[in-house]
Amino acid sequence: MDEVRLDPSGPVLITGGYGTVGAEIARMVAADTPVLLTGRSPDKGRPLAVALGGEARTWDLADPTPFRADVRAVISSVNDPDDRVLRATVAGGVPYVDITRWTSRLQRATALTALLRPDSPVLFSSAWMGGVSSLVAAALAADLGGAERIEIAVRWDTADRAGADSVEFMDRLGVDFEVVERGARRLATPLTDTRTVGIGGAPVRVARIDTPEQFTFPLTLGATTAATRIGFSSPATTRALLALRRTGFFRWASGDRWTPVRRAVLHSPGEGGTAQVRVDVSHRGRTRTTTVTDPLGQHHLTAVGAVLGLRRVLGTDGSPAPRGPVFPEQHPSPAQAIDSLAALGVELALDEGTDRAHGEVAS
């Protein structure tokens, strides 16, 4: 049995703490508290841990060898398919932030957590970019007095860095998923329902993708429509993926035998780019739109979401820490939370709209 015990003076444990996103999280967290980085190959993470004054240890989630540590909090930045990190953290009463689960795994994890009935905070922050999009949506909904329709459009920079877990998150383009539209539930197919929206002053073709906030927004914010779409900085990449979807590639190539081929299509990271996300919230004929821009890229913006999540579960963001399972958009003061984004290098541009949701310019 893994044992993760609460020590308020201990380090913050970051699973996958020396990966693409985990290393960014570690650098930010280490400015305020010691860090413990874990993964399958701690020798790779030891130089980073030493530079940050922390420690690197082995915790291979595919290896049954038990792991034990005394920590202040846990940030899970790698996939936890058997809920080992979640179970050990909840059992030890340790504040927990998870940024890695796609929708079906999030649903299972929230059910498990409800059965375990923890008093410690359990923040499922796997919405786009570590829950940053959810915080922005919640702030806009609070400003409007409600949220009937929430639409998120992501511009993925093909020049940016991306880790293996990001690709695994994306690698479900052949699996339909449930959405809520106008109060009714239906199945949506990935890379359908395309439209062109303005993101950062440029038109971007976007299409549906399965993300956890489409499951949580109707439950937490009362949205009767919740939609997340993704497009790419390279129009050619967007056209290629849409063409592959039309051929049925992501369905007939969904088996394990085709995994390397699919991952090759989805994973071609560069050295760095700019992350941009547009969030539109509509209520009673009024719309608020905010564009989030991180010049340091998607991995940095995700790490920012994780750090805000850590502050939430520790109660160091100006609001008392929650009890039990919560989602990022349930922050008691989301506007205060997103005010912290600028200090972490993230830019927000707010536009006031009318009832023309999501700035659509073509269908």
Coordinates of C-alpha atoms in Angstrom, one line a residue:
M1 CA 0.0 0.0 0.0
D2 CA 1.2 3.5 -0.9
E3 CA 1.3 5.9 2.1
V4 CA 1.2 9.6 1.6
R5 CA 0.9 11.3 5.0
L6 CA 0.1 14.9 5.8
D7 CA 3.0 17.0 7.1
P8 CA 2.2 20.8 7.0
S9 CA 5.9 21.6 7.1
G10 CA 6.8 19.0 4.4
P11 CA 7.4 19.5 0.6
V12 CA 4.8 19.7 -2.1
L13 CA 4.9 16.4 -4.0
I14 CA 4.7 16.7 -7.8
T15 CA 4.1 13.5 -9.7
G16 CA 5.8 13.8 -13.1
G17 CA 7.6 16.7 -11.5
Y18 CA 10.4 16.8 -14.1
G19 CA 8.3 16.4 -17.3
T20 CA 7.3 19.2 -19.7
V21 CA 4.6 20.6 -17.5
G22 CA 5.8 19.2 -14.1
A23 CA 9.1 21.0 -14.4
E24 CA 7.3 24.3 -14.9
I25 CA 5.1 23.6 -11.9
A26 CA 8.1 22.7 -9.8
R27 CA 9.9 25.9 -10.6
M28 CA 6.9 28.0 -9.6
V29 CA 6.2 26.1 -6.4
A30 CA 9.8 26.0 -5.3
A31 CA 9.8 29.8 -4.9
D32 CA 7.6 29.4 -1.8
T33 CA 8.0 25.8 -0.5
P34 CA 10.3 22.7 -0.9
V35 CA 9.4 20.2 -3.6
L36 CA 9.5 16.5 -4.0
L37 CA 9.6 15.3 -7.6
T38 CA 8.6 11.8 -8.5
G39 CA 8.5 9.7 -11.6
R40 CA 9.8 6.5 -13.2
S41 CA 13.3 7.8 -13.8
P42 CA 14.4 10.0 -10.9
D43 CA 17.9 10.4 -12.3
K44 CA 16.4 12.5 -15.0
G45 CA 14.8 14.8 -12.5
R46 CA 17.6 15.0 -10.0
P47 CA 19.4 17.9 -11.6
L48 CA 16.2 20.0 -11.5
A49 CA 15.5 18.9 -7.9
V50 CA 19.0 19.9 -6.8
A51 CA 18.7 23.2 -8.5
L52 CA 15.4 23.9 -6.7
G53 CA 16.7 22.7 -3.4
G54 CA 14.3 19.7 -3.5
E55 CA 14.4 16.0 -3.9
A56 CA 13.7 13.5 -6.7
R57 CA 12.4 9.9 -5.9
T58 CA 11.0 7.0 -7.8
W59 CA 7.2 6.5 -7.9
D60 CA 6.4 4.4 -11.0
L61 CA 2.6 4.1 -11.1
A62 CA 3.0 0.9 -13.3
D63 CA 5.2 -0.7 -10.6
P64 CA 3.5 -2.2 -7.5
T65 CA 6.4 -1.2 -5.3
P66 CA 4.8 0.8 -2.5
F67 CA 5.6 4.5 -2.2
R68 CA 5.8 6.4 1.1
A69 CA 6.2 10.1 1.8
D70 CA 5.2 12.9 4.3
V71 CA 4.2 16.0 2.3
R72 CA 2.2 19.2 2.5
A73 CA 0.2 18.7 -0.7
V74 CA 0.2 16.7 -3.9
I75 CA 0.0 17.9 -7.5
S76 CA -0.7 15.1 -9.9
S77 CA 0.8 16.0 -13.3
V78 CA 0.9 12.6 -14.9
N79 CA -1.8 10.1 -15.7
D80 CA -3.0 8.1 -12.7
P81 CA -4.9 5.3 -14.5
D82 CA -5.4 3.1 -11.4
D83 CA -6.0 6.1 -9.0
R84 CA -3.0 5.2 -6.9
V85 CA -2.0 8.8 -6.2
L86 CA -5.6 9.8 -5.6
R87 CA -6.2 6.9 -3.1
A88 CA -3.0 7.4 -1.2
T89 CA -3.4 11.1 -0.9
V90 CA -7.1 11.0 0.2
A91 CA -6.2 8.2 2.7
G92 CA -3.5 10.5 4.2
G93 CA -5.7 13.6 4.4
V94 CA -3.3 15.5 2.1
P95 CA -4.6 18.4 -0.1
Y96 CA -4.6 17.2 -3.7
V97 CA -4.7 18.8 -7.2
D98 CA -5.1 16.8 -10.3
I99 CA -4.5 18.3 -13.8
T100 CA -4.3 15.2 -16.0
R101 CA -7.7 13.4 -16.3
W102 CA -9.8 13.3 -19.4
T103 CA -13.6 13.2 -18.9
S104 CA -14.3 9.5 -18.4
R105 CA -11.4 9.2 -15.9
L106 CA -12.5 12.4 -14.1
Q107 CA -16.0 10.9 -13.7
R108 CA -14.6 7.8 -12.2
A109 CA -12.3 9.7 -9.9
T110 CA -15.1 11.9 -8.6
A111 CA -17.3 8.9 -7.9
L112 CA -14.4 7.2 -6.1
T113 CA -13.7 10.4 -4.1
A114 CA -17.3 10.7 -3.1
L115 CA -17.3 7.1 -1.8
L116 CA -14.1 7.8 0.2
R117 CA -15.7 10.9 1.7
P118 CA -12.5 12.9 2.4
D119 CA -12.4 16.0 4.6
S120 CA -9.2 17.1 2.8
P121 CA -9.4 19.2 -0.3
V122 CA -9.5 17.3 -3.6
L123 CA -9.4 19.6 -6.6
F124 CA -10.0 18.0 -10.0
S125 CA -8.5 20.7 -12.2
S126 CA -8.2 18.9 -15.5
A127 CA -10.2 21.4 -17.5
W128 CA -8.3 23.1 -20.3
M129 CA -4.9 24.4 -19.2
G130 CA -5.0 23.2 -15.6
G131 CA -8.4 24.8 -15.0
V132 CA -7.5 28.3 -16.1
S133 CA -10.3 28.3 -18.6
S134 CA -12.8 27.3 -15.9
L135 CA -11.7 30.1 -13.6
V136 CA -12.2 32.6 -16.4
A137 CA -15.6 31.2 -17.2
A138 CA -16.6 31.4 -13.6
A139 CA -15.5 35.0 -13.3
L140 CA -17.4 36.0 -16.4
A141 CA -20.5 34.1 -15.1
A142 CA -20.3 35.9 -11.8
D143 CA -20.1 39.2 -13.6
L144 CA -23.2 38.4 -15.7
G145 CA -25.2 36.9 -12.8
G146 CA -25.3 33.4 -14.5
A147 CA -24.1 31.3 -17.4
E148 CA -26.6 29.8 -19.8
R149 CA -24.0 29.2 -22.5
I150 CA -20.2 28.7 -22.1
E151 CA -18.0 28.3 -25.2
I152 CA -14.3 27.8 -25.1
A153 CA -12.1 28.0 -28.2
V154 CA -8.4 26.9 -28.0
R155 CA -5.7 28.0 -30.4
W156 CA -3.0 25.3 -30.2
D157 CA 0.4 26.6 -31.3
T158 CA 2.0 23.8 -33.3
A159 CA 5.4 25.4 -32.6
D160 CA 5.0 24.8 -28.8
R161 CA 6.3 22.2 -26.5
A162 CA 4.0 19.3 -25.6
G163 CA 4.6 16.3 -23.3
A164 CA 3.5 12.7 -23.7
D165 CA 0.5 13.1 -21.3
S166 CA -0.9 16.0 -23.5
V167 CA -0.9 13.7 -26.4
E168 CA -2.6 10.9 -24.5
F169 CA -5.2 13.4 -23.5
M170 CA -5.8 14.3 -27.2
D171 CA -5.6 10.7 -28.4
R172 CA -9.4 10.0 -28.2
L173 CA -10.4 11.6 -31.4
G174 CA -12.3 8.4 -32.5
V175 CA -14.5 8.3 -29.3
D176 CA -17.8 10.1 -29.2
F177 CA -18.5 12.0 -26.0
E178 CA -21.6 13.4 -24.2
V179 CA -22.3 17.1 -24.3
V180 CA -25.2 19.4 -23.1
E181 CA -26.7 21.6 -25.7
R182 CA -29.8 23.8 -24.9
G183 CA -30.4 21.7 -21.8
A184 CA -30.5 18.4 -23.7
R185 CA -27.8 15.7 -23.7
R186 CA -26.4 14.3 -26.9
L187 CA -23.3 12.5 -28.2
A188 CA -20.8 14.6 -30.1
T189 CA -18.1 13.4 -32.4
P190 CA -14.6 14.9 -32.1
L191 CA -13.5 17.4 -34.8
T192 CA -17.1 18.1 -35.8
D193 CA -19.3 21.2 -35.4
T194 CA -16.6 23.4 -36.9
R195 CA -16.7 27.2 -37.0
T196 CA -14.2 30.0 -37.3
V197 CA -13.7 32.4 -34.4
G198 CA -11.5 35.3 -33.7
I199 CA -8.7 34.5 -31.2
G200 CA -6.1 37.2 -30.5
G201 CA -7.3 39.2 -33.6
A202 CA -6.9 36.3 -36.0
P203 CA -9.5 33.9 -37.4
V204 CA -9.0 30.3 -36.2
R205 CA -11.0 27.3 -37.5
V206 CA -12.0 25.2 -34.4
A207 CA -13.9 21.9 -33.9
R208 CA -15.3 20.0 -31.0
I209 CA -13.0 18.1 -28.6
D210 CA -13.7 16.2 -25.4
T211 CA -12.7 18.1 -22.3
P212 CA -13.9 17.8 -18.7
E213 CA -15.3 21.3 -18.3
Q214 CA -18.1 20.3 -20.8
F215 CA -19.1 17.7 -18.1
T216 CA -18.7 20.0 -15.1
F217 CA -20.1 23.4 -16.2
P218 CA -23.7 22.2 -16.4
L219 CA -23.3 20.8 -12.9
T220 CA -21.4 23.7 -11.3
L221 CA -22.5 26.8 -13.2
G222 CA -25.9 25.6 -14.4
A223 CA -24.9 26.0 -18.1
T224 CA -27.5 24.7 -20.5
T225 CA -24.8 24.7 -23.3
A226 CA -21.1 23.9 -22.8
A227 CA -18.8 23.5 -25.7
T228 CA -15.0 23.4 -26.1
R229 CA -13.4 23.5 -29.6
I230 CA -9.8 23.4 -30.7
G231 CA -7.9 24.7 -33.7
F232 CA -4.3 25.1 -34.6
S233 CA -1.9 27.9 -35.4
S234 CA -1.2 26.2 -38.7
P235 CA -4.4 26.1 -40.9
A236 CA -2.8 23.2 -42.8
T237 CA -2.7 21.1 -39.6
T238 CA -6.4 21.9 -38.9
R239 CA -7.3 20.9 -42.4
A240 CA -5.3 17.7 -42.2
L241 CA -6.9 16.6 -39.0
L242 CA -10.4 17.4 -40.2
A243 CA -9.7 15.4 -43.4
L244 CA -8.5 12.4 -41.4
R245 CA -11.7 12.6 -39.4
R246 CA -13.8 12.5 -42.5
T247 CA -12.0 9.4 -43.7
G248 CA -12.8 7.7 -40.4
F249 CA -9.1 7.3 -39.6
F250 CA -9.5 7.9 -35.9
R251 CA -12.2 5.2 -35.6
W252 CA -10.7 2.4 -37.7
A253 CA -7.2 3.2 -36.3
S254 CA -8.3 3.3 -32.7
G255 CA -6.7 0.0 -31.6
D256 CA -3.4 -0.5 -29.7
R257 CA -1.7 -1.6 -32.9
W258 CA -2.2 1.9 -34.4
T259 CA -1.3 3.8 -31.3
P260 CA 2.2 4.8 -32.6
V261 CA 0.7 6.0 -35.9
R262 CA -1.9 8.1 -34.1
R263 CA 0.6 9.5 -31.6
A264 CA 2.9 10.4 -34.5
V265 CA 0.1 12.4 -36.1
L266 CA -0.7 14.2 -32.9
H267 CA 2.7 14.7 -31.4
S268 CA 5.2 17.0 -33.2
P269 CA 6.3 19.4 -30.5
G270 CA 8.4 22.4 -31.2
E271 CA 10.7 24.5 -29.0
G272 CA 8.1 27.1 -27.9
G273 CA 5.0 29.0 -28.9
T274 CA 2.1 31.1 -27.5
A275 CA -0.9 29.7 -25.8
Q276 CA -4.3 31.3 -26.5
V277 CA -7.8 30.5 -25.2
R278 CA -11.0 32.4 -25.8
V279 CA -13.8 32.0 -23.3
D280 CA -17.3 33.3 -24.1
V281 CA -20.1 33.3 -21.4
S282 CA -23.7 34.3 -22.3
H283 CA -26.6 35.0 -19.9
R284 CA -29.9 36.6 -20.7
G285 CA -28.9 38.0 -24.0
R286 CA -25.6 39.4 -22.8
T287 CA -22.1 38.0 -23.5
R288 CA -18.7 38.5 -22.0
T289 CA -15.6 37.4 -23.9
T290 CA -12.1 37.0 -22.5
T291 CA -9.0 35.9 -24.4
V292 CA -6.2 34.4 -22.4
T293 CA -2.7 34.6 -23.8
D294 CA 0.4 33.1 -22.4
P295 CA 3.6 34.0 -24.4
L296 CA 5.5 31.2 -22.6
G297 CA 3.2 28.5 -24.1
Q298 CA 0.7 25.8 -23.3
H299 CA 2.9 24.0 -20.8
H300 CA 3.5 27.2 -18.8
L301 CA -0.2 28.1 -18.8
T302 CA -1.1 24.6 -17.6
A303 CA 1.5 24.9 -14.8
V304 CA -0.1 28.3 -13.9
G305 CA -3.4 26.5 -13.5
A306 CA -1.8 23.9 -11.2
V307 CA -0.2 26.6 -9.0
L308 CA -3.5 28.4 -8.7
G309 CA -5.0 25.0 -7.8
L310 CA -2.3 24.5 -5.1
R311 CA -3.1 27.8 -3.6
R312 CA -6.8 26.9 -3.6
V313 CA -6.4 23.6 -1.7
L314 CA -3.9 25.1 0.8
G315 CA -6.2 28.1 1.4
T316 CA -3.4 30.6 0.6
D317 CA -5.3 32.4 -2.2
G318 CA -7.4 34.6 0.2
S319 CA -10.3 32.1 0.6
P320 CA -10.6 29.2 3.0
A321 CA -9.6 25.8 1.6
P322 CA -12.5 23.6 0.4
R323 CA -13.4 20.2 1.9
G324 CA -13.8 17.2 -0.3
P325 CA -14.0 17.1 -4.1
V326 CA -14.3 20.4 -6.0
F327 CA -13.8 21.8 -9.5
P328 CA -11.8 25.0 -10.3
E329 CA -14.9 27.0 -11.3
Q330 CA -16.3 26.5 -7.8
H331 CA -13.8 29.0 -6.4
P332 CA -15.6 31.3 -4.0
S333 CA -13.9 34.4 -5.7
P334 CA -12.9 33.5 -9.2
A335 CA -12.2 37.1 -10.2
Q336 CA -9.7 37.3 -7.4
A337 CA -8.1 34.1 -8.6
I338 CA -7.7 35.3 -12.2
D339 CA -6.2 38.5 -10.9
S340 CA -3.2 36.4 -10.0
L341 CA -2.6 35.4 -13.6
A342 CA -0.9 38.6 -14.5
A343 CA 1.7 38.1 -11.8
L344 CA 2.4 34.7 -13.3
G345 CA 3.0 36.1 -16.8
V346 CA -0.5 35.5 -18.3
E347 CA -2.4 38.2 -20.2
L348 CA -6.2 38.6 -20.3
A349 CA -8.1 40.8 -22.7
L350 CA -11.8 41.4 -21.9
D351 CA -14.3 42.3 -24.6
E352 CA -18.0 43.0 -24.0
G353 CA -20.3 41.5 -26.5
T354 CA -24.0 41.3 -27.1
D355 CA -26.1 38.2 -27.8
R356 CA -23.8 37.0 -30.6
A357 CA -22.2 34.2 -28.9
H358 CA -18.6 33.2 -29.5
G359 CA -17.7 35.7 -32.2
E360 CA -18.6 33.3 -35.0
V361 CA -17.7 34.6 -38.5
A362 CA -18.3 31.4 -40.5
S363 CA -20.0 28.0 -40.1

